[in-house]
Coordinates of C-alpha atoms (C1' of nucleotides) in Angstrom, one line a residue:
Chain A
X262 CA -49.5 -15.9 2.1
X263 CA -49.5 -16.5 5.6
X264 CA -46.1 -17.1 7.3
X265 CA -46.3 -20.8 8.4
X266 CA -47.8 -21.5 4.4
X267 CA -44.2 -19.3 3.5
X268 CA -41.9 -21.5 6.2
X269 CA -43.9 -24.8 4.7
X270 CA -44.0 -24.2 0.8
X271 CA -41.4 -21.8 0.4
X272 CA -37.7 -21.7 2.0
X273 CA -36.1 -20.3 -0.4
X274 CA -38.0 -17.4 0.4
X275 CA -35.8 -17.2 3.6
X276 CA -32.7 -18.2 1.4
X277 CA -33.7 -14.6 -0.3
X278 CA -35.1 -12.2 2.9
X279 CA -31.3 -13.6 4.3
X280 CA -29.6 -12.0 0.7
X281 CA -31.4 -9.2 0.8
X282 CA -30.5 -8.4 4.2
X283 CA -27.0 -8.9 3.7
X284 CA -26.9 -7.0 0.5
X285 CA -29.0 -4.2 1.3
X286 CA -30.0 -4.6 -3.3
X287 CA -32.5 -6.6 -4.8
X288 CA -29.8 -6.7 -7.6
X289 CA -27.0 -7.9 -5.9
X290 CA -28.9 -10.3 -4.7
X291 CA -30.5 -11.5 -6.8
X292 CA -26.9 -12.0 -9.0
X293 CA -25.6 -13.8 -5.4
X294 CA -28.3 -16.3 -5.7
X295 CA -28.2 -16.6 -9.5
X296 CA -31.6 -15.5 -10.1
X297 CA -32.9 -12.2 -12.0
X298 CA -33.5 -9.4 -10.4
X299 CA -37.7 -9.3 -11.3
X300 CA -37.7 -13.0 -9.4
X301 CA -36.3 -11.4 -6.7
X302 CA -38.2 -8.3 -6.4
X303 CA -41.4 -11.0 -6.3
X304 CA -40.1 -13.2 -4.0
X305 CA -39.8 -9.8 -2.0
X306 CA -43.5 -9.0 -2.6
X307 CA -44.1 -12.3 -1.6
X308 CA -42.1 -11.7 1.8
X309 CA -43.8 -8.5 2.3
X310 CA -47.3 -10.0 2.1
X311 CA -46.4 -12.8 4.4
X312 CA -44.7 -10.9 7.4
X313 CA -47.2 -8.0 6.9
X314 CA -44.4 -5.5 6.9
X315 CA -42.2 -3.6 3.8
X316 CA -39.2 -5.3 5.1
X317 CA -36.9 -2.3 3.0
X318 CA -37.8 1.2 1.6
X319 CA -36.3 2.6 -0.6
X320 CA -33.8 5.3 -0.2
X321 CA -31.4 7.6 -2.2
X322 CA -28.6 5.5 -0.8
X323 CA -30.2 2.2 -1.7
X324 CA -32.9 -0.4 0.0
X325 CA -33.2 -0.3 4.0
X326 CA -34.1 -2.7 6.0
X327 CA -37.3 -1.7 8.1
X328 CA -36.9 -2.9 11.9
X329 CA -38.7 -5.7 11.1
X330 CA -36.3 -6.6 8.8
X331 CA -33.3 -5.9 11.3
X332 CA -34.9 -8.2 14.0
X333 CA -35.6 -10.8 11.1
X334 CA -31.6 -10.9 10.5
X335 CA -29.7 -12.8 13.4
X336 CA -32.6 -15.7 14.0
X337 CA -32.9 -16.7 10.3
X338 CA -29.0 -16.5 9.8
X339 CA -29.2 -19.2 12.5
X340 CA -31.7 -21.1 11.1
X341 CA -30.2 -21.1 7.5
X342 CA -26.5 -22.1 9.0
X343 CA -27.9 -25.0 10.3
X344 CA -30.4 -25.6 7.6
X345 CA -27.4 -25.5 5.5
X346 CA -25.4 -28.5 8.2
X347 CA -28.0 -30.9 8.2
X348 CA -28.6 -30.9 4.2
X349 CA -24.7 -30.8 4.0
X350 CA -23.3 -34.0 2.9
X351 CA -21.5 -35.9 5.6
X352 CA -18.1 -35.9 3.8
X353 CA -16.0 -32.4 3.4
X354 CA -13.5 -31.4 0.5
X355 CA -11.5 -28.9 1.2
X356 CA -10.2 -28.8 -2.3
X357 CA -13.4 -28.1 -3.7
X358 CA -15.3 -26.5 -1.3
X359 CA -16.4 -23.0 -1.8
X360 CA -18.0 -22.6 2.1
X361 CA -17.8 -19.6 3.4
X362 CA -17.1 -19.4 7.3
X363 CA -17.9 -16.6 9.8
X364 CA -15.0 -16.6 12.2
X365 CA -14.6 -14.0 15.7
X366 CA -11.8 -12.5 16.5
X367 CA -9.7 -9.3 17.6
X368 CA -7.3 -7.1 15.4
X369 CA -5.0 -8.6 18.1
X370 CA -5.5 -12.5 17.5
X371 CA -5.9 -11.6 13.6
X372 CA -2.6 -10.6 13.5
X373 CA -0.8 -12.5 15.8
X374 CA -2.7 -16.3 15.0
X375 CA -4.6 -16.3 12.1
X376 CA -3.1 -13.9 9.4
X377 CA 0.0 -16.2 9.3
X378 CA -1.5 -19.6 8.9
X379 CA -4.2 -17.6 5.6
X380 CA -1.6 -19.5 2.9
X381 CA -1.4 -23.2 3.9
X382 CA -5.1 -22.9 5.3
X383 CA -5.9 -21.5 1.2
X384 CA -3.8 -24.2 -0.4
X385 CA -5.3 -26.6 1.2
X386 CA -8.5 -25.2 0.1
X387 CA -8.6 -22.3 -2.8
X388 CA -11.8 -21.8 -2.6
X389 CA -12.5 -21.3 1.2
X390 CA -13.9 -17.9 2.3
X391 CA -13.3 -17.0 5.7
X392 CA -15.2 -13.7 6.8
X393 CA -13.8 -12.6 10.2
X394 CA -15.6 -10.1 12.2
X395 CA -15.1 -8.4 15.4
X396 CA -16.4 -8.9 19.1
X397 CA -19.0 -7.3 20.2
X398 CA -19.2 -8.4 24.2
X399 CA -19.4 -12.0 25.0
X400 CA -18.2 -13.9 22.5
X401 CA -19.5 -17.4 24.3
X402 CA -22.8 -16.0 24.2
X403 CA -22.5 -14.8 20.6
X404 CA -21.8 -18.5 19.6
X405 CA -25.1 -19.1 22.0
X406 CA -27.2 -17.2 19.6
X407 CA -25.8 -17.9 16.1
X408 CA -22.9 -15.5 15.4
X409 CA -20.1 -16.7 14.5
X410 CA -18.7 -20.4 13.8
X411 CA -15.5 -20.1 15.5
X412 CA -13.7 -17.6 17.6
X413 CA -10.3 -17.1 19.1
X414 CA -11.1 -16.1 22.9
X415 CA -10.3 -15.7 26.2
X416 CA -13.1 -17.6 28.0
X417 CA -15.1 -15.8 30.7
X418 CA -16.0 -17.2 33.8
X419 CA -20.0 -18.4 32.5
X420 CA -19.4 -20.0 29.9
X421 CA -22.9 -21.5 28.3
X422 CA -23.1 -25.2 28.3
X423 CA -23.6 -25.4 24.6
X424 CA -20.2 -23.7 23.6
X425 CA -17.3 -26.8 23.0
X426 CA -13.7 -25.2 23.1
X427 CA -9.5 -26.4 22.8
X428 CA -6.8 -24.4 24.6
X429 CA -4.4 -23.0 22.8
X430 CA -2.1 -22.0 25.8
X431 CA -1.7 -19.6 28.3
X432 CA -0.4 -16.4 28.1
X433 CA 0.5 -13.0 30.8
X434 CA 0.8 -9.5 30.2
X435 CA 3.6 -7.4 29.5
X436 CA 5.2 -3.5 28.9
X437 CA 6.1 -2.5 25.9
X438 CA 7.2 1.6 24.9
X439 CA 9.4 3.0 22.2
X440 CA 12.6 2.0 22.3
X441 CA 14.2 5.8 23.0
X442 CA 11.6 5.8 26.1
X443 CA 13.0 7.2 29.4
X444 CA 12.2 3.8 30.9
X445 CA 13.6 1.8 28.2
X446 CA 17.0 2.8 29.4
X447 CA 16.3 0.3 32.8
X448 CA 16.6 -4.1 32.6
X449 CA 13.6 -3.7 34.4
X450 CA 10.7 -1.6 35.0
X451 CA 10.3 -1.5 39.0
X452 CA 6.3 -0.4 40.3
X453 CA 7.2 3.4 40.8
X454 CA 8.4 4.4 37.6
X455 CA 5.3 2.2 36.1
X456 CA 2.8 4.5 38.3
X457 CA 4.4 7.6 37.5
X458 CA 4.1 6.9 33.8
X459 CA 1.4 7.7 31.3
X460 CA -0.5 4.7 30.1
X461 CA -2.5 3.2 27.1
X462 CA -5.2 1.2 27.6
X463 CA -6.9 -0.8 24.8
X464 CA -10.4 -1.7 26.0
X465 CA -12.7 -2.9 23.1
X466 CA -15.8 -3.0 25.3
X467 CA -15.0 0.1 26.4
X468 CA -14.2 -0.5 30.0
X469 CA -12.3 1.9 32.0
X470 CA -10.2 -0.7 33.8
X471 CA -8.2 -3.3 32.5
X472 CA -6.7 -6.8 34.0
X473 CA -3.4 -4.6 35.0
X474 CA -6.1 -2.0 36.4
X475 CA -7.8 -4.3 38.5
X476 CA -4.5 -6.2 39.7
X477 CA -3.5 -2.8 40.8
X478 CA -6.4 -2.5 42.2
X479 CA -5.9 -5.5 44.7
X480 CA -3.1 -3.9 45.7
X481 CA -5.0 -0.2 46.5
X482 CA -2.9 1.5 43.4
X483 CA -3.6 2.7 40.3
X484 CA -2.2 4.0 37.4
X485 CA -2.7 7.3 35.5
X486 CA -4.5 6.1 32.0
X487 CA -4.6 9.0 29.5
X488 CA -5.6 7.2 26.2
X489 CA -7.9 4.2 26.2
X490 CA -9.1 3.2 22.3
X491 CA -10.1 0.1 21.1
X492 CA -7.8 -1.2 18.7
X493 CA -4.5 -3.5 19.8
X494 CA -2.8 -3.0 16.3
X495 CA -3.4 1.1 16.6
X496 CA -2.3 0.9 20.2
X497 CA 1.2 0.3 19.3
X498 CA 1.7 3.0 16.5
X499 CA 0.4 5.4 19.2
X500 CA 2.9 3.9 21.6
X501 CA 6.1 4.4 19.1
X502 CA 5.0 8.2 18.4
X503 CA 4.7 8.9 22.3
X504 CA 5.7 8.4 25.7
X505 CA 2.9 6.5 26.2
X506 CA 3.4 2.6 28.6
X507 CA 1.2 0.0 27.2
X508 CA 0.3 -3.3 28.3
X509 CA -0.5 -6.2 26.0
X510 CA -0.5 -9.8 26.2
X511 CA 3.0 -11.3 25.4
X512 CA 1.8 -13.2 22.0
X513 CA 0.6 -10.0 20.6
X514 CA 3.9 -8.5 21.8
X515 CA 5.8 -11.2 20.7
X516 CA 4.4 -10.6 17.2
X517 CA 5.0 -7.4 16.4
X518 CA 8.5 -6.3 17.7
X519 CA 9.5 -7.4 14.3
X520 CA 7.2 -4.5 12.7
X521 CA 7.9 -1.7 15.2
X522 CA 11.1 -0.6 16.8
X523 CA 9.7 -1.2 20.9
X524 CA 11.2 -2.2 24.1
X525 CA 9.5 -5.2 25.9
X526 CA 9.5 -5.8 29.8
X527 CA 8.1 -8.0 32.4
X528 CA 5.4 -6.2 34.5
X529 CA 6.2 -4.7 37.6
X530 CA 3.3 -6.3 39.7
X531 CA 1.6 -9.7 39.6
X532 CA -1.0 -10.0 36.9
X533 CA -3.3 -13.1 36.6
X534 CA -2.4 -15.2 33.5
X535 CA -4.5 -16.2 31.2
X536 CA -5.7 -18.9 28.4
X537 CA -6.5 -19.4 24.4
X538 CA -8.9 -21.1 23.0
X539 CA -11.0 -21.8 20.1
X540 CA -14.4 -22.1 20.9
X541 CA -17.4 -22.9 18.6
X542 CA -20.9 -24.1 19.2
X543 CA -22.5 -27.2 19.9
X544 CA -24.2 -27.1 16.9
X545 CA -21.5 -27.2 15.0
X546 CA -19.8 -29.7 16.4
X547 CA -20.5 -32.7 14.1
X548 CA -20.3 -30.6 11.0
X549 CA -17.5 -32.4 8.6
X550 CA -16.5 -28.7 7.3
X551 CA -16.2 -27.2 11.1
X552 CA -14.7 -30.3 12.0
X553 CA -11.9 -29.4 9.0
X554 CA -11.4 -26.0 9.8
X555 CA -11.1 -26.7 13.2
X556 CA -8.5 -29.3 12.9
X557 CA -6.3 -26.9 10.4
X558 CA -6.6 -24.0 12.4
X559 CA -5.8 -25.7 16.0
X560 CA -2.7 -27.1 14.5
X561 CA -1.9 -23.5 13.3
X562 CA -3.0 -21.8 16.4
X563 CA -0.7 -23.5 18.9
X564 CA 2.5 -23.9 16.3
X565 CA 2.0 -20.3 16.1
X566 CA 1.5 -19.9 19.6
X567 CA 4.5 -22.0 20.5
X568 CA 6.8 -19.6 18.3
X569 CA 5.4 -16.4 19.9
X570 CA 5.8 -18.0 23.2
X571 CA 9.8 -18.8 22.7
X572 CA 10.2 -15.7 20.8
X573 CA 8.8 -13.9 24.4
X574 CA 10.8 -16.4 26.7
X575 CA 14.1 -17.5 24.9
X576 CA 15.0 -19.9 27.8
Chain B
dT141 C1' -51.5 -50.5 -9.5
dT142 C1' -50.4 -48.0 -13.1
dA143 C1' -49.7 -45.0 -16.2
dC144 C1' -51.0 -41.4 -18.9
dC145 C1' -53.1 -36.6 -19.5
dC146 C1' -55.1 -32.5 -18.2
dC147 C1' -54.7 -28.6 -15.4
dA148 C1' -53.4 -25.0 -12.2
dC149 C1' -49.8 -23.1 -10.2
dG150 C1' -45.2 -21.0 -9.1
dA151 C1' -40.6 -19.6 -10.8
dG152 C1' -37.9 -17.8 -14.2
dC153 C1' -36.9 -14.5 -18.0
dC154 C1' -37.3 -10.3 -21.2
dC155 C1' -39.1 -5.8 -21.2
dT156 C1' -40.7 -1.2 -19.7
dC157 C1' -42.5 1.3 -16.2
dT158 C1' -41.7 4.2 -12.2
dC159 C1' -39.1 6.0 -8.3
dC160 C1' -35.3 7.7 -5.7
Chain C
dG107 C1' -29.2 7.2 -14.5
dG108 C1' -29.6 3.0 -11.7
dA109 C1' -32.1 0.1 -9.1
dG110 C1' -36.7 -1.9 -7.7
dA111 C1' -41.5 -3.4 -9.2
dG112 C1' -44.6 -4.9 -12.8
dG113 C1' -47.1 -7.4 -17.1
dG114 C1' -46.9 -10.5 -19.9
dC115 C1' -45.1 -15.2 -21.4
dT116 C1' -42.9 -19.6 -20.8
dC117 C1' -41.6 -23.9 -18.6
dG118 C1' -41.6 -27.3 -15.0
dT119 C1' -44.1 -29.6 -11.4
dG120 C1' -47.5 -31.6 -8.7
dG121 C1' -52.2 -33.0 -8.0
dG122 C1' -56.8 -35.1 -9.3
dG123 C1' -59.1 -37.9 -12.8
dT124 C1' -59.6 -41.7 -15.7
dA125 C1' -58.5 -45.8 -18.8
dA126 C1' -56.0 -50.6 -19.2

DNA sequence: TTACCCCACGAGCCCTCTCC
DNA sequence: GGAGAGGGCTCGTGGGGTAA
């Protein structure tokens, strides 16, 4: 069977390929698709012939995709997502939906904003499934390339025209340290103390400089970063067990001060404020289910944002 | 034009074999 | 031993031919 014939006659084969890429197992793919293992095996044989590639090879750790199969993954996911939206009924019933949504967020976004909403979301849509993945570079471009359906993001300068969004609220960086830290005894941090201290930098992309470093650089200054790591939540644990200073978004700091005994201080320098946005791609814009989730999340996120902002600035 | 029949083909299942 | 592949079978569907 040629590729064109496969696409014309058998979209199910592509659904099977997607399930195989996801589960890395013929048996598990069959279970997920409600088919027998031989049926999936036969479809895989057809796919192998159509693509003229083994697609998966057996190893002692299960099926491993070939480079061709790996390359097919993202465009196939995008295609099936769009097909799903095309065939989806125009109405959406949260009470009965078993739909799965993909959402991108940092551990920070998950902890500060998303996790508190989970119970409310599940009360309305008990069978809904949310799959949260972490960022891999520019989230706006991931949305554009068929990645997650929705993301909590701080948009960069060049957002593709195909990306929609709603602003949740603005935030600024603050500095946290352990409660017994020598600088915690002071009401306010001064710049000399700030520059003399050891710092921790959270950098998901592996950059050596964050917003604080760039602000210092504009003043011809630099701080001493002795620990760089990619996880926001782990950074609080490190802060609690060290004399490191940690500069993080205010909402995040406000969301963790109940869990970690940390002191929170304003930064002794001007760092640009930024805004959180809920963003999604044009192709999901008219999707009723997606619109429902967007609406629920947006209201939940803005409410949570107000709580955290007030905790940060009680006035 | 419509209804019916026949046949080919695809997809599913069970069972068994093969392979890692 | 577990998981994938293959053989043989059944069933459903769609297309083509034919009769009313």
